[in-house]
mmCIF file of C-alpha atoms and ligand atoms in Angstrom:
data_model
loop_
_atom_site.group_PDB
_atom_site.id
_atom_site.type_symbol
_atom_site.label_atom_id
_atom_site.label_comp_id
_atom_site.label_asym_id
_atom_site.label_seq_id
_atom_site.Cartn_x
_atom_site.Cartn_y
_atom_site.Cartn_z
ATOM 1 C CA MET G 101 93.731 170.936 72.512
ATOM 2 C CA SER G 102 94.594 167.121 74.314
ATOM 3 C CA GLU G 103 92.586 163.914 73.004
ATOM 4 C CA ASN G 104 92.093 160.859 75.637
ATOM 5 C CA VAL G 105 94.829 158.120 74.208
ATOM 6 C CA ILE G 106 92.546 155.948 75.053
ATOM 7 C CA PRO G 107 88.059 155.877 75.566
ATOM 8 C CA ALA G 108 87.294 157.553 78.716
ATOM 9 C CA PRO G 109 85.650 155.289 81.239
ATOM 10 C CA GLU G 110 82.115 156.003 81.842
ATOM 11 C CA VAL G 111 80.697 157.800 84.703
ATOM 12 C CA HIS G 112 79.109 155.365 86.917
ATOM 13 C CA THR G 113 75.525 155.915 87.862
ATOM 14 C CA ILE G 114 72.741 154.256 90.653
ATOM 15 C CA PRO G 115 69.233 154.928 89.746
ATOM 16 C CA THR G 116 67.171 157.024 92.286
ATOM 17 C CA ALA G 117 63.746 156.729 93.105
ATOM 18 C CA GLY G 118 62.266 159.494 90.879
ATOM 19 C CA GLY G 119 63.903 157.642 87.280
ATOM 20 C CA GLY G 120 66.737 159.542 87.230
ATOM 21 C CA THR G 121 70.313 158.429 88.011
ATOM 22 C CA PHE G 122 72.624 159.357 90.735
ATOM 23 C CA PRO G 123 76.573 159.832 89.282
ATOM 24 C CA VAL G 124 78.864 158.410 91.907
ATOM 25 C CA ARG G 125 82.463 159.363 92.592
ATOM 26 C CA ARG G 126 83.639 157.928 95.275
ATOM 27 C CA VAL G 127 82.520 155.686 98.339
ATOM 28 C CA TYR G 128 83.527 156.022 101.519
ATOM 29 C CA CYS G 129 82.526 153.102 103.822
ATOM 30 C CA ILE G 130 82.938 153.579 108.032
ATOM 31 C CA GLY G 131 83.387 150.513 110.333
ATOM 32 C CA ARG G 132 82.477 149.264 113.523
ATOM 33 C CA ASN G 133 79.633 152.240 113.496
ATOM 34 C CA PHE G 134 77.186 150.134 115.755
ATOM 35 C CA ALA G 135 78.667 148.806 119.118
ATOM 36 C CA ALA G 136 77.590 145.488 118.961
ATOM 37 C CA HIS G 137 78.869 144.551 115.829
ATOM 38 C CA ALA G 138 82.246 146.236 117.068
ATOM 39 C CA VAL G 139 81.867 143.360 119.912
ATOM 40 C CA GLU G 140 80.869 140.470 117.406
ATOM 41 C CA MET G 141 84.136 141.708 115.080
ATOM 42 C CA GLY G 142 85.918 141.524 118.795
ATOM 43 C CA HIS G 143 86.860 145.321 119.247
ATOM 44 C CA ASP G 144 85.925 147.576 121.579
ATOM 45 C CA PRO G 145 82.638 149.386 121.358
ATOM 46 C CA ASP G 146 83.748 152.754 123.157
ATOM 47 C CA ARG G 147 83.318 155.592 120.883
ATOM 48 C CA GLU G 148 86.778 156.236 118.994
ATOM 49 C CA PRO G 149 87.538 157.959 116.068
ATOM 50 C CA PRO G 150 85.895 156.788 113.259
ATOM 51 C CA PHE G 151 87.896 155.155 110.861
ATOM 52 C CA PHE G 152 86.480 154.513 106.643
ATOM 53 C CA PHE G 153 87.965 152.312 104.026
ATOM 54 C CA GLN G 154 86.342 152.955 99.883
ATOM 55 C CA LYS G 155 84.790 151.109 97.555
ATOM 56 C CA ASN G 156 85.248 152.065 93.822
ATOM 57 C CA PRO G 157 82.212 154.042 92.488
ATOM 58 C CA ASP G 158 81.580 150.801 89.858
ATOM 59 C CA ASN G 159 81.342 148.548 92.710
ATOM 60 C CA LEU G 160 78.092 149.677 93.600
ATOM 61 C CA ASP G 161 75.260 147.704 91.529
ATOM 62 C CA ALA G 162 71.866 147.994 91.380
ATOM 63 C CA SER G 163 70.820 145.129 89.062
ATOM 64 C CA GLY G 164 68.983 142.844 92.223
ATOM 65 C CA GLU G 165 71.514 140.322 91.604
ATOM 66 C CA PHE G 166 75.025 139.530 93.712
ATOM 67 C CA PRO G 167 77.641 136.789 91.806
ATOM 68 C CA TYR G 168 79.678 134.810 94.567
ATOM 69 C CA PRO G 169 82.953 136.101 94.234
ATOM 70 C CA PRO G 170 85.707 134.213 93.213
ATOM 71 C CA HIS G 171 88.804 133.651 96.042
ATOM 72 C CA SER G 172 86.471 133.255 98.823
ATOM 73 C CA THR G 173 84.174 130.637 101.093
ATOM 74 C CA ASP G 174 82.861 132.764 103.456
ATOM 75 C CA VAL G 175 81.369 135.820 101.954
ATOM 76 C CA HIS G 176 79.510 138.557 105.202
ATOM 77 C CA HIS G 177 76.441 140.908 103.787
ATOM 78 C CA GLU G 178 76.243 143.964 106.061
ATOM 79 C CA ILE G 179 73.457 146.038 105.664
ATOM 80 C CA GLU G 180 74.353 149.788 105.633
ATOM 81 C CA LEU G 181 72.156 152.904 105.143
ATOM 82 C CA LEU G 182 73.831 154.678 101.551
ATOM 83 C CA VAL G 183 74.036 158.603 101.570
ATOM 84 C CA GLY G 184 74.410 160.581 98.775
ATOM 85 C CA LEU G 185 75.997 163.761 98.613
ATOM 86 C CA LYS G 186 74.853 166.895 96.038
ATOM 87 C CA SER G 187 77.677 169.080 97.001
ATOM 88 C CA GLY G 188 80.389 168.942 99.850
ATOM 89 C CA GLY G 189 83.521 170.821 100.533
ATOM 90 C CA THR G 190 86.733 171.088 103.180
ATOM 91 C CA ASN G 191 86.080 171.127 106.714
ATOM 92 C CA ILE G 192 81.939 171.232 106.864
ATOM 93 C CA PRO G 193 80.588 172.192 109.984
ATOM 94 C CA LEU G 194 78.341 169.669 111.624
ATOM 95 C CA ASP G 195 75.308 172.002 111.532
ATOM 96 C CA GLN G 196 75.888 172.213 107.952
ATOM 97 C CA ALA G 197 76.819 168.535 107.107
ATOM 98 C CA LEU G 198 73.179 167.496 106.175
ATOM 99 C CA ASP G 199 72.975 170.209 103.093
ATOM 100 C CA HIS G 200 75.155 168.000 101.148
ATOM 101 C CA VAL G 201 72.549 165.449 101.234
ATOM 102 C CA TRP G 202 71.080 164.431 98.285
ATOM 103 C CA GLY G 203 69.123 161.158 99.399
ATOM 104 C CA TYR G 204 69.741 158.248 100.986
ATOM 105 C CA GLY G 205 69.252 154.285 99.970
ATOM 106 C CA VAL G 206 69.383 151.196 101.099
ATOM 107 C CA SER G 207 73.234 149.348 100.063
ATOM 108 C CA LEU G 208 74.850 146.053 101.061
ATOM 109 C CA ASP G 209 78.909 145.949 102.319
ATOM 110 C CA MET G 210 79.233 142.804 100.858
ATOM 111 C CA THR G 211 82.411 141.438 102.471
ATOM 112 C CA ARG G 212 84.829 139.105 101.691
ATOM 113 C CA ARG G 213 85.478 137.823 105.109
ATOM 114 C CA ASP G 214 88.482 135.355 104.743
ATOM 115 C CA LEU G 215 90.447 138.058 102.816
ATOM 116 C CA GLN G 216 89.520 140.347 105.462
ATOM 117 C CA GLY G 217 90.755 138.800 108.327
ATOM 118 C CA GLN G 218 93.788 137.710 106.302
ATOM 119 C CA ALA G 219 94.479 141.101 105.657
ATOM 120 C CA LYS G 220 93.567 142.447 108.918
ATOM 121 C CA LYS G 221 96.078 139.890 110.538
ATOM 122 C CA MET G 222 99.378 140.927 107.827
ATOM 123 C CA GLY G 223 98.372 144.955 108.100
ATOM 124 C CA ARG G 224 97.205 144.785 105.182
ATOM 125 C CA PRO G 225 94.932 147.055 103.358
ATOM 126 C CA TRP G 226 91.656 146.003 103.511
ATOM 127 C CA GLU G 227 90.322 146.708 99.254
ATOM 128 C CA ILE G 228 90.871 142.528 98.549
ATOM 129 C CA GLY G 229 88.123 142.014 101.243
ATOM 130 C CA LYS G 230 86.016 145.010 100.529
ATOM 131 C CA ALA G 231 86.469 146.733 97.054
ATOM 132 C CA PHE G 232 86.087 143.660 94.866
ATOM 133 C CA GLU G 233 83.244 143.479 91.387
ATOM 134 C CA ARG G 234 79.635 144.399 92.592
ATOM 135 C CA SER G 235 80.400 144.331 96.011
ATOM 136 C CA GLY G 236 77.870 147.199 96.896
ATOM 137 C CA PRO G 237 74.541 146.097 95.909
ATOM 138 C CA VAL G 238 72.321 149.432 96.159
ATOM 139 C CA GLY G 239 68.610 150.085 95.948
ATOM 140 C CA PRO G 240 67.358 153.600 94.360
ATOM 141 C CA LEU G 241 68.399 156.643 96.085
ATOM 142 C CA ILE G 242 65.468 158.418 97.476
ATOM 143 C CA PRO G 243 65.300 162.393 97.780
ATOM 144 C CA ALA G 244 65.295 163.906 101.354
ATOM 145 C CA SER G 245 62.909 166.528 100.081
ATOM 146 C CA ASP G 246 61.090 163.608 100.163
ATOM 147 C CA ILE G 247 61.825 161.050 103.137
ATOM 148 C CA GLY G 248 64.107 164.240 105.336
ATOM 149 C CA HIS G 249 66.968 162.975 106.822
ATOM 150 C CA PRO G 250 66.283 159.585 108.688
ATOM 151 C CA ASP G 251 68.532 159.064 111.890
ATOM 152 C CA GLN G 252 66.167 156.681 113.317
ATOM 153 C CA GLY G 253 64.071 153.909 112.427
ATOM 154 C CA SER G 254 64.586 149.696 111.988
ATOM 155 C CA VAL G 255 67.387 148.500 110.040
ATOM 156 C CA THR G 256 66.596 144.580 109.322
ATOM 157 C CA LEU G 257 68.253 141.666 107.106
ATOM 158 C CA LEU G 258 66.604 138.763 106.595
ATOM 159 C CA VAL G 259 68.065 135.571 104.685
ATOM 160 C CA ASN G 260 65.866 133.496 102.618
ATOM 161 C CA GLY G 261 63.181 134.908 105.282
ATOM 162 C CA ASP G 262 65.423 134.541 108.603
ATOM 163 C CA VAL G 263 65.785 137.208 110.419
ATOM 164 C CA ARG G 264 69.815 137.929 110.754
ATOM 165 C CA GLN G 265 71.147 141.270 111.138
ATOM 166 C CA GLU G 266 68.841 143.660 113.665
ATOM 167 C CA GLY G 267 69.430 147.235 114.737
ATOM 168 C CA ASP G 268 67.821 151.067 114.861
ATOM 169 C CA LEU G 269 69.624 153.902 112.781
ATOM 170 C CA ASN G 270 69.299 155.263 116.385
ATOM 171 C CA GLN G 271 71.805 152.943 117.336
ATOM 172 C CA MET G 272 74.676 154.744 114.902
ATOM 173 C CA ILE G 273 77.566 155.542 116.900
ATOM 174 C CA TRP G 274 79.093 158.057 114.283
ATOM 175 C CA LYS G 275 76.221 160.245 112.733
ATOM 176 C CA VAL G 276 75.455 160.835 109.273
ATOM 177 C CA PRO G 277 76.408 164.795 110.073
ATOM 178 C CA GLU G 278 79.159 163.559 112.332
ATOM 179 C CA MET G 279 80.570 161.375 108.991
ATOM 180 C CA ILE G 280 80.054 163.910 106.961
ATOM 181 C CA SER G 281 82.127 166.731 108.687
ATOM 182 C CA TYR G 282 85.009 164.401 109.844
ATOM 183 C CA LEU G 283 85.690 162.933 106.184
ATOM 184 C CA SER G 284 85.577 167.008 105.339
ATOM 185 C CA GLU G 285 88.407 167.508 107.670
ATOM 186 C CA TYR G 286 90.522 164.700 105.771
ATOM 187 C CA PHE G 287 89.529 164.793 101.275
ATOM 188 C CA GLU G 288 87.430 167.455 99.277
ATOM 189 C CA LEU G 289 83.880 165.948 99.250
ATOM 190 C CA LYS G 290 82.210 166.284 95.964
ATOM 191 C CA ALA G 291 78.621 166.379 94.574
ATOM 192 C CA GLY G 292 78.325 162.676 93.576
ATOM 193 C CA ASP G 293 79.974 161.005 96.725
ATOM 194 C CA VAL G 294 78.645 158.681 98.940
ATOM 195 C CA ILE G 295 78.839 157.157 102.453
ATOM 196 C CA MET G 296 77.784 153.652 103.577
ATOM 197 C CA ALA G 297 77.125 154.298 107.373
ATOM 198 C CA GLY G 298 78.294 150.675 109.021
ATOM 199 C CA THR G 299 75.834 147.783 109.840
ATOM 200 C CA PRO G 300 74.451 146.294 112.909
ATOM 201 C CA SER G 301 75.291 142.873 114.561
ATOM 202 C CA GLY G 302 74.487 139.590 113.077
ATOM 203 C CA VAL G 303 76.722 139.346 110.036
ATOM 204 C CA ASN G 304 77.202 136.421 108.073
ATOM 205 C CA ALA G 305 77.560 134.256 105.453
ATOM 206 C CA ILE G 306 75.262 133.769 102.476
ATOM 207 C CA GLU G 307 75.810 130.975 99.834
ATOM 208 C CA ARG G 308 75.179 130.890 96.016
ATOM 209 C CA GLY G 309 70.871 130.456 95.976
ATOM 210 C CA ASP G 310 70.281 133.075 99.191
ATOM 211 C CA THR G 311 67.993 136.157 99.039
ATOM 212 C CA MET G 312 68.528 138.729 101.115
ATOM 213 C CA GLU G 313 65.961 141.791 102.010
ATOM 214 C CA ALA G 314 67.271 144.496 103.584
ATOM 215 C CA THR G 315 64.809 146.946 105.347
ATOM 216 C CA ILE G 316 65.626 150.480 106.558
ATOM 217 C CA GLU G 317 62.693 151.677 107.454
ATOM 218 C CA GLY G 318 61.702 154.732 105.878
ATOM 219 C CA VAL G 319 64.199 154.609 103.353
ATOM 220 C CA GLY G 320 63.133 151.535 101.508
ATOM 221 C CA VAL G 321 63.675 147.852 100.763
ATOM 222 C CA LEU G 322 65.876 146.098 98.517
ATOM 223 C CA THR G 323 65.962 142.652 97.756
ATOM 224 C CA VAL G 324 69.449 140.535 96.462
ATOM 225 C CA LYS G 325 69.511 137.507 94.651
ATOM 226 C CA VAL G 326 72.770 135.781 95.362
ATOM 227 C CA VAL G 327 73.628 133.630 92.205
HETATM 228 MN MN1 LIG K 9 80.642 147.764 106.351
#
């Protein structure tokens, strides 16, 4: 029997509404999944094939605080539906995709927009803009057995009480079953994988001391202080 030569890293977990924890395996994030957001970022809103990037499991953070990250002066909020999978597979048919969902939550895809912009311009990967420490504030995952599979409902982000982002889950270009099915054609999905489902328009910069209040109707409210 072989032994680890270094201490095994902990499996990262996020809280669930019932008081349990959800172990996170991978974090897939879709880009430009709301037409109005695609337009504000300078892109065509037409339905082209979806694309994904990843954050690291331990970037997800349920502390309620977001430490302003280093090497950026333009950090943006992106409110997103979080989808947690209880099972997976490859080539999952569309009509079976939702059977793999354990639950849903409210999350923020925090972005060092200046570094992401430089990376885009140079044809480089996005991790430096997207996958930094505590870049994914999350609220508790709520089981689908309690709330069903939300496919409509308002998505609202306030900063210090002012509305910054507003949309509706029904405006998502790629729906949750489509994202699961598509991802499973390219990757083997497994229990613990989560998907951040894209953001409506209105992304903007935050500053230290700001309070972000992210609400997805039918899912929950996530309040995060920028420190
Ligand atoms: Mn995003």
